[in-house]
Structures are given as C-alpha cells and as structure tokens.
mmCIF file of C-alpha atoms in Angstrom:
data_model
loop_
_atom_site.group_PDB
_atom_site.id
_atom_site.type_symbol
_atom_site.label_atom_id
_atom_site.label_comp_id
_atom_site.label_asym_id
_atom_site.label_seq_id
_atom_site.Cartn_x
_atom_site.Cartn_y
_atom_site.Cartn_z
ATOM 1 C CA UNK W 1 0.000 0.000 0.000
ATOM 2 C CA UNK W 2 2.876 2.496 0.723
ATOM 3 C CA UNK W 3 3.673 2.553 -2.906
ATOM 4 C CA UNK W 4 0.695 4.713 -3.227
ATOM 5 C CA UNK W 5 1.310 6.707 -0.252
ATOM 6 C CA UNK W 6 3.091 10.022 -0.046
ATOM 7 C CA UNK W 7 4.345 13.408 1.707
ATOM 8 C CA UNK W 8 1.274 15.007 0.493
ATOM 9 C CA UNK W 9 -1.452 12.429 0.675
ATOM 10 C CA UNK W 10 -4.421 12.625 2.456
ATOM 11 C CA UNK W 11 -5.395 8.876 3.157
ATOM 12 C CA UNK W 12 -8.442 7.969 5.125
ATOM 13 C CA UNK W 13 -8.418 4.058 6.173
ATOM 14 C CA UNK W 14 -11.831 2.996 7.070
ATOM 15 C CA UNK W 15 -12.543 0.031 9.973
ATOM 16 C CA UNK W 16 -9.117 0.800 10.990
ATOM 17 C CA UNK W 17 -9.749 -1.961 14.047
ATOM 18 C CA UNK W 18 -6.265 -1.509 16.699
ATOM 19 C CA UNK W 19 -4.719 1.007 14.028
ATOM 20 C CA UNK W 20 -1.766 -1.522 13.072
ATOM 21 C CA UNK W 21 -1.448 0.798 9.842
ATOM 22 C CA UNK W 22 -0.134 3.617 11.769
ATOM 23 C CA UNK W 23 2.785 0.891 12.311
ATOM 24 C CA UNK W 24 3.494 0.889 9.007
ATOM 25 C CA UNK W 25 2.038 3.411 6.407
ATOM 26 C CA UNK W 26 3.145 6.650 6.098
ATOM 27 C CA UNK W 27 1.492 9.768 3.915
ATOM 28 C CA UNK W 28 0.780 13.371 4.840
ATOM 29 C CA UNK W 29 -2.280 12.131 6.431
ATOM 30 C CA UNK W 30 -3.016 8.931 7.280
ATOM 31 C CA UNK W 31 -6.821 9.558 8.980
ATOM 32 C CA UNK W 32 -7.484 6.057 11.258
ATOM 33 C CA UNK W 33 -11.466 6.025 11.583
ATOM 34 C CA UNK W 34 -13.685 2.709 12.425
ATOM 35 C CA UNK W 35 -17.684 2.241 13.098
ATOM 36 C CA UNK W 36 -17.173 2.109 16.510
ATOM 37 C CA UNK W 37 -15.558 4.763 19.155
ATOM 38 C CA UNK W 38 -11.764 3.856 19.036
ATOM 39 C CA UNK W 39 -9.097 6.242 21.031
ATOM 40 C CA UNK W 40 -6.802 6.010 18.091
ATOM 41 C CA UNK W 41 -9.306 6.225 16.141
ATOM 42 C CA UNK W 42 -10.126 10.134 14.734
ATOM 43 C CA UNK W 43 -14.125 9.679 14.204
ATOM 44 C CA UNK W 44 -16.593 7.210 13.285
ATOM 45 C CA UNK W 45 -17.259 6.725 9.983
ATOM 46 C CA UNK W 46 -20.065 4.240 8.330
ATOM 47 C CA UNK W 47 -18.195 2.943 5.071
ATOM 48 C CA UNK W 48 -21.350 2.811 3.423
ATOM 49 C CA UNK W 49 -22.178 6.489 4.368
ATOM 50 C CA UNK W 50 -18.645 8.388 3.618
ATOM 51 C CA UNK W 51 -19.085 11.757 5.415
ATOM 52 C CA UNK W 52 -16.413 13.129 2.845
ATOM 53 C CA UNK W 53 -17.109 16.043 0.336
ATOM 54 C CA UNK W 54 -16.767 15.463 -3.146
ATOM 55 C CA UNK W 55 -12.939 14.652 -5.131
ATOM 56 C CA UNK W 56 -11.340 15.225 -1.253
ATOM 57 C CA UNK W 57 -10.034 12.383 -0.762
ATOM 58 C CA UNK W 58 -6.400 10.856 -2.431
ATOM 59 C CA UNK W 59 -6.555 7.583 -1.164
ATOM 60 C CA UNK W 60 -8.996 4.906 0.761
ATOM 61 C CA UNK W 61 -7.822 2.227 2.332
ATOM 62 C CA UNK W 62 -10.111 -0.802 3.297
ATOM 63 C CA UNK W 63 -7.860 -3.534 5.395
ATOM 64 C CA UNK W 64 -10.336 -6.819 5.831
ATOM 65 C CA UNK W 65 -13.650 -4.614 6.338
ATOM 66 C CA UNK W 66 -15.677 -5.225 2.907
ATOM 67 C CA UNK W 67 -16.396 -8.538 3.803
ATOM 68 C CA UNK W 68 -18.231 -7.005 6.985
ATOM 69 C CA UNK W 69 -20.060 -4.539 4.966
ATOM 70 C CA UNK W 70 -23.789 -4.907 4.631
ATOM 71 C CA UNK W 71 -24.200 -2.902 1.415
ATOM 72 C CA UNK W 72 -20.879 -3.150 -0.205
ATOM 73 C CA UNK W 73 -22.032 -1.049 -3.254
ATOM 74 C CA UNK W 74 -23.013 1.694 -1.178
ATOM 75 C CA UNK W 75 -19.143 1.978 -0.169
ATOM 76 C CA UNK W 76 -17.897 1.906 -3.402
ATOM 77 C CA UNK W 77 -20.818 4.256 -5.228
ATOM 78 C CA UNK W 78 -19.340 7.033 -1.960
ATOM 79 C CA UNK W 79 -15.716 6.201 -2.488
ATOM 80 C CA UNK W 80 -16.068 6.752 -6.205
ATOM 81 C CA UNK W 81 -17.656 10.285 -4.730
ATOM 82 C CA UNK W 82 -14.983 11.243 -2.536
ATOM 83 C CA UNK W 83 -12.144 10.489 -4.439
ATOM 84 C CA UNK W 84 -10.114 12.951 -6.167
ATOM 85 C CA UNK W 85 -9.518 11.506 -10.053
ATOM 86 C CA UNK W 86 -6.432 9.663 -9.955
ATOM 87 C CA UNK W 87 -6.916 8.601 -6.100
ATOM 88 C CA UNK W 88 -7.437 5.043 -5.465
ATOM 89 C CA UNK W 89 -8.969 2.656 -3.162
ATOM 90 C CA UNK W 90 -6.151 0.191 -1.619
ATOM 91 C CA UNK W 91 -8.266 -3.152 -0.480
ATOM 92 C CA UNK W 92 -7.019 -6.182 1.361
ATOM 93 C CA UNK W 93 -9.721 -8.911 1.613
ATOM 94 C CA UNK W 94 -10.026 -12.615 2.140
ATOM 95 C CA UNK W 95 -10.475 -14.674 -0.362
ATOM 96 C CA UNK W 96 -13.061 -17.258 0.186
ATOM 97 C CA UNK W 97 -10.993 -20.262 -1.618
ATOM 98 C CA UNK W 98 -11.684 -24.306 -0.317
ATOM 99 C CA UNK W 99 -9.043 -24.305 2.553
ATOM 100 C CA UNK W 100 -10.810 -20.780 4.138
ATOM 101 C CA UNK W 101 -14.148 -22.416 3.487
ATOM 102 C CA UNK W 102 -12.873 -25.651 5.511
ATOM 103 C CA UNK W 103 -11.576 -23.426 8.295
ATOM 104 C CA UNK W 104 -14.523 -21.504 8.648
ATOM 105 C CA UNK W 105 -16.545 -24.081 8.865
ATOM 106 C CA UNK W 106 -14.387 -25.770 11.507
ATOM 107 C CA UNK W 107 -14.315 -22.422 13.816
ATOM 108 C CA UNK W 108 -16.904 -20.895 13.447
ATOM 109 C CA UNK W 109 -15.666 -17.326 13.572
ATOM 110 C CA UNK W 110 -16.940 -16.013 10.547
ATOM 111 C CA UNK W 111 -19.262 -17.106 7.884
ATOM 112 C CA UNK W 112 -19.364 -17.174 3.884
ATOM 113 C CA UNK W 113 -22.368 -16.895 1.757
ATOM 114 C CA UNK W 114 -22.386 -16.789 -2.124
ATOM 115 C CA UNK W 115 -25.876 -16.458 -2.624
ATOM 116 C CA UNK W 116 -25.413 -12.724 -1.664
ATOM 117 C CA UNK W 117 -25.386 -10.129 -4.332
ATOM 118 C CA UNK W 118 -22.706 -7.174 -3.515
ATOM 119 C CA UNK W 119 -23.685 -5.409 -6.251
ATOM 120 C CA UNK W 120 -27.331 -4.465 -5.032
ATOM 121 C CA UNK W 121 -27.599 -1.294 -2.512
ATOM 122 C CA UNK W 122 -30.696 -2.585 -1.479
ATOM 123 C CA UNK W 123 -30.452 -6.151 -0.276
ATOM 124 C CA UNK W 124 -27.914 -6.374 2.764
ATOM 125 C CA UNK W 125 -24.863 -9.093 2.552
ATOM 126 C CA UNK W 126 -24.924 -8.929 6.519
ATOM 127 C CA UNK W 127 -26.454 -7.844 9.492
ATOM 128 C CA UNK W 128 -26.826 -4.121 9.140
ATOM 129 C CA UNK W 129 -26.870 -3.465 12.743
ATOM 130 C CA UNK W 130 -23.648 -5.424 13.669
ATOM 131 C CA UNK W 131 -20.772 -4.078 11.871
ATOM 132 C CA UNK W 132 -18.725 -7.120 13.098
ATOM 133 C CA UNK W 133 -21.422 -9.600 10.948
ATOM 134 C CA UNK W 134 -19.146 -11.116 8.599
ATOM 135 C CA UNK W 135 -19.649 -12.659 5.110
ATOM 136 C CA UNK W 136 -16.566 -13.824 3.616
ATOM 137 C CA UNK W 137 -17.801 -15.146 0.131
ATOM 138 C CA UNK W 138 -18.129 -10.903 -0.643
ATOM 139 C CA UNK W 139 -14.394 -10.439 -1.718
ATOM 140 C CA UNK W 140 -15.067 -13.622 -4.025
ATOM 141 C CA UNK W 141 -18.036 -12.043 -5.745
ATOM 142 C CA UNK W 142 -17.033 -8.558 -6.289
ATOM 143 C CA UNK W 143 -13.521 -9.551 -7.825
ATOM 144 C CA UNK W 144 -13.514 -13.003 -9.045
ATOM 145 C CA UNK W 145 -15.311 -11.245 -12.495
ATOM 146 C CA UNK W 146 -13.639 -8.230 -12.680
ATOM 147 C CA UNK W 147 -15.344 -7.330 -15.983
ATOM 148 C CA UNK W 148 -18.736 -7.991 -14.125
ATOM 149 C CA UNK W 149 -17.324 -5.333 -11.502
ATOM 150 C CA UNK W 150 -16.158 -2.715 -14.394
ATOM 151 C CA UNK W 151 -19.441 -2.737 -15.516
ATOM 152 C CA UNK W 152 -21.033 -1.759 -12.150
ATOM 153 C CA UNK W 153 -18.228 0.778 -11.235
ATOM 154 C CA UNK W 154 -17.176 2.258 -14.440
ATOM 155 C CA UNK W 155 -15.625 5.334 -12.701
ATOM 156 C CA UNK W 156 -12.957 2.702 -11.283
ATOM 157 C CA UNK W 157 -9.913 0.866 -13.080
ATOM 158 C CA UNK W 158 -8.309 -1.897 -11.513
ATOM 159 C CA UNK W 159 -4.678 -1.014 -11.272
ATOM 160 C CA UNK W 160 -3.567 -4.257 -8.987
ATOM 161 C CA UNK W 161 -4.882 -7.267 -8.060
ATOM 162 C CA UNK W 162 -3.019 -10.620 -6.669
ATOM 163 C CA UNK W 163 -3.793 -13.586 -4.186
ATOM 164 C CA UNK W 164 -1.796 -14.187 -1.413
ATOM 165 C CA UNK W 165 -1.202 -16.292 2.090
ATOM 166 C CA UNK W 166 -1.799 -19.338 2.757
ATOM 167 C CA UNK W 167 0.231 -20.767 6.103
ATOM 168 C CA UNK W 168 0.873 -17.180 7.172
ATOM 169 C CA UNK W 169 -2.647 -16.257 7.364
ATOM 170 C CA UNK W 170 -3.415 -20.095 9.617
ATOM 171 C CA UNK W 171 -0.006 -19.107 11.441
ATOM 172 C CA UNK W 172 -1.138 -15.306 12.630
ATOM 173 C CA UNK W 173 -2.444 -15.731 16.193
ATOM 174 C CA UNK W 174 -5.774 -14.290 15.016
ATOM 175 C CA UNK W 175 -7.529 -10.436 15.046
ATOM 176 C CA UNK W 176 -10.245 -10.539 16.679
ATOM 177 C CA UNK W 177 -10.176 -13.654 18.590
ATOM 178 C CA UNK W 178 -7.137 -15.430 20.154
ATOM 179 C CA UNK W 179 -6.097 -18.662 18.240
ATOM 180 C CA UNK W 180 -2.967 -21.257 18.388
ATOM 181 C CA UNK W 181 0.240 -20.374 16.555
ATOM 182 C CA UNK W 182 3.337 -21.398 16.626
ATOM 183 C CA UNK W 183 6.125 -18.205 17.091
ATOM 184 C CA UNK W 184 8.089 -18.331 13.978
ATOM 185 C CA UNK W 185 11.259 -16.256 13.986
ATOM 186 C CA UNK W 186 11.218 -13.625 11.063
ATOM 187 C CA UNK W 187 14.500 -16.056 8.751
ATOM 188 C CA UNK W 188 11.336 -18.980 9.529
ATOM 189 C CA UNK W 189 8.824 -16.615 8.424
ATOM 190 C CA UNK W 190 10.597 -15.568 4.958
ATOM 191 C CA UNK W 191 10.786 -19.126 4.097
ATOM 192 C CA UNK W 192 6.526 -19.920 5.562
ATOM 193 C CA UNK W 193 6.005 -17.066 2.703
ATOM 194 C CA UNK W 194 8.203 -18.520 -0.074
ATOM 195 C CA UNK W 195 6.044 -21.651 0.517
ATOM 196 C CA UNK W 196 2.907 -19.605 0.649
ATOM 197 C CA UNK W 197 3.785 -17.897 -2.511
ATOM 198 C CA UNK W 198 4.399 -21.358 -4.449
ATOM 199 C CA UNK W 199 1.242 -22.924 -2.991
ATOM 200 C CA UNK W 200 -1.151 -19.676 -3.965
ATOM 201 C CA UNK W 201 0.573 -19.709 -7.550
ATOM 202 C CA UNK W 202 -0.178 -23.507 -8.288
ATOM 203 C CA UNK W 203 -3.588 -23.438 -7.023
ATOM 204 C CA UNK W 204 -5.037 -19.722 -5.475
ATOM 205 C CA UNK W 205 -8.699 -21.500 -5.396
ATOM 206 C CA UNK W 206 -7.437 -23.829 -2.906
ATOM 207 C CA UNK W 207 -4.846 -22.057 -1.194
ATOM 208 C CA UNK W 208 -4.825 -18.397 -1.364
ATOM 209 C CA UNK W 209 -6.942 -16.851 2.116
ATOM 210 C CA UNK W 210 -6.029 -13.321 1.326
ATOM 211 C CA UNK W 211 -6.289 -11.013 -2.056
ATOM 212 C CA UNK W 212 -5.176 -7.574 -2.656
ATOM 213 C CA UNK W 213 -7.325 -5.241 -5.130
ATOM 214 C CA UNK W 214 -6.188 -1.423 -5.879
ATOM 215 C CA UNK W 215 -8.534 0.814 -7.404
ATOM 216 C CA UNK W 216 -7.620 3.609 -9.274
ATOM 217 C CA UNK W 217 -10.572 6.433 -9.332
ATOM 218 C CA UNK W 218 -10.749 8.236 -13.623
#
C-alpha cells in the first residue's frame, strides 16, 4: 500500500480496528477512523455512508472490512464520490478459496455466503446493525469477475490485483479472537512465505486466504 502513499497524501483508512497501519504506512495524512468509538481512532465513519465532500479524498484504504459490509455497493458508489480523479482505493480482503471455506466451517468465527449479491444497494450481505457480521464469500463475488465489476463501477480501473497467504494467514495468532500459533522467527517466516507464494501460484482457489485489489478512481 505504501507505494501509493506520499508526503502530500491525504489517506483515510476505514474500519481501521487496533490502528496496526499507523505501524506501518506513512502519507501526509493517514486519517485512522472505524464504526465504533476507538481512542486512536479520529471519528466514526459508516463505510457505506462516507461523510467526505466530493474529489477530497487521495486515497482509501479498506484492510479486511468489505467482507463485513452490509451494502458493499453503497461503499464503493461514496468512495467513487470522494475520491479525487487519480486517487485510489487500496483493499485487502479474504479470499473465500476451499481451505478458508474448511476453516470456517471448523471455527466458526466467521461465515461465507455466495448467494449474496454485492452489487445491489438494497439487499444487505450482513447484518446491518452489527458491523462485526461477517460474510466472507463478498471479496469472491465482487472480484472473481472483474469485468462484471467494471461494468457496475465504471468510474474505477483496476490497477492491482493478486492472491496471497496461505500458512501465514493459519499461522497469525488471530484479530479478533485469540487462536494457536506457533512463534516463527522472522528467517522462519521468509521461508513460511516462499512456501505460501508457491502454494497460492499452483492453485489460489485452494490455497490463497487473502487477495489484494487497488482501485484507481478516472
């Protein structure tokens, strides 16, 4: 994400959840904001109800929150509002491939359902009134066709877009909830991601749990 990041950007990250970013991106303002009252956190902010005024925004950056969204479209009909043309929306999302599927079934934690339909503003994906309702099949069906997504979002090119994580993602210790890892140190850790990479390049529908999209507002 950095790579679109600079001295005089004015970056708004939405469902910033503990405000890890602050850890590691760096613009001329980097605005942490989440649905829920957060002390590092500068306001609440709906996704799906940007309270930004028009082309004032360079970049957005959604980290693992569209897949909580109850009317996706509604977030990207306002981002496509509040971006300035040439800004772009930096999205990290799970991707909803057999081995997530397995594990999600196994926890739990979070659900998947591909019945949903992202693209209508009027039919919600999740619970509306629980902004931690999850549906992880969302990433899946906004991006898997990307033409089908052009056509919906015209005002939006996709710049970037690659699968990623496999054992890392199993291996993190969880967000939200605490699960079993085992510490890896960070020479382990470059080698867990070389594997990672060959696994999600052989087969990303059956190994990839993680997917990076970057939007580029026209």
């Amino acid at each position: 994400m950095q790579r679109y990041l600079g001295p005089e950007t004015y970056a708004v990250e939405i469902g910033c959840g503990a405000g890890f970013s602050e850890l590691f991106l760096h613009a001329g303002t980097l605005e942490l904001t989440d649905a829920e009252p957060r002390p590092w956190a500068k306001r609440v902010v709906d996704a799906q109800e940007l309270p930004y005024a028009d082309a004032s925004v360079d970049v957005l950056i959604a980290n693992n929150v569209i897949h909580h969204l109850a009317y996706p479209d509604r977030f990207f009909r306002g981002a496509a509002r509040v971006l300035r043309p040439g800004g772009h929306v930096l999205i990290q999302e799970c991707n909803c491939s057999c081995t997530t599927r397995i594990a999600l079934r196994a926890t739990g934690h979070e659900g998947f359902d591909f019945s949903a339909d992202p693209f209508d503003p009027t039919r919600p994906c999740n619970d509306p009134s629980d902004p931690w309702s999850a549906n992880c099949a969302l990433p899946n069906l906004l991006f898997d066709d990307l033409g089908r997504f052009r056509a919906h979002y015209p005002e939006f090119e996709v710049v970037d877009w690659a699968m990623s994580e496999f054992f890392i993602q199993f291996n993190s210790g969880g967000v939200t909830a605490t699960a079993p890892y085992i510490p890896l140190p960070r020479a382990a850790l470059r080698v867990v991601d070389m594997i990672d990479r060959a696994l999600v390049s052989f087969a990303p529908g059956v190994f990839a749990s993680q997917r990076r999209v970057v939007l580029r507002r026209s």
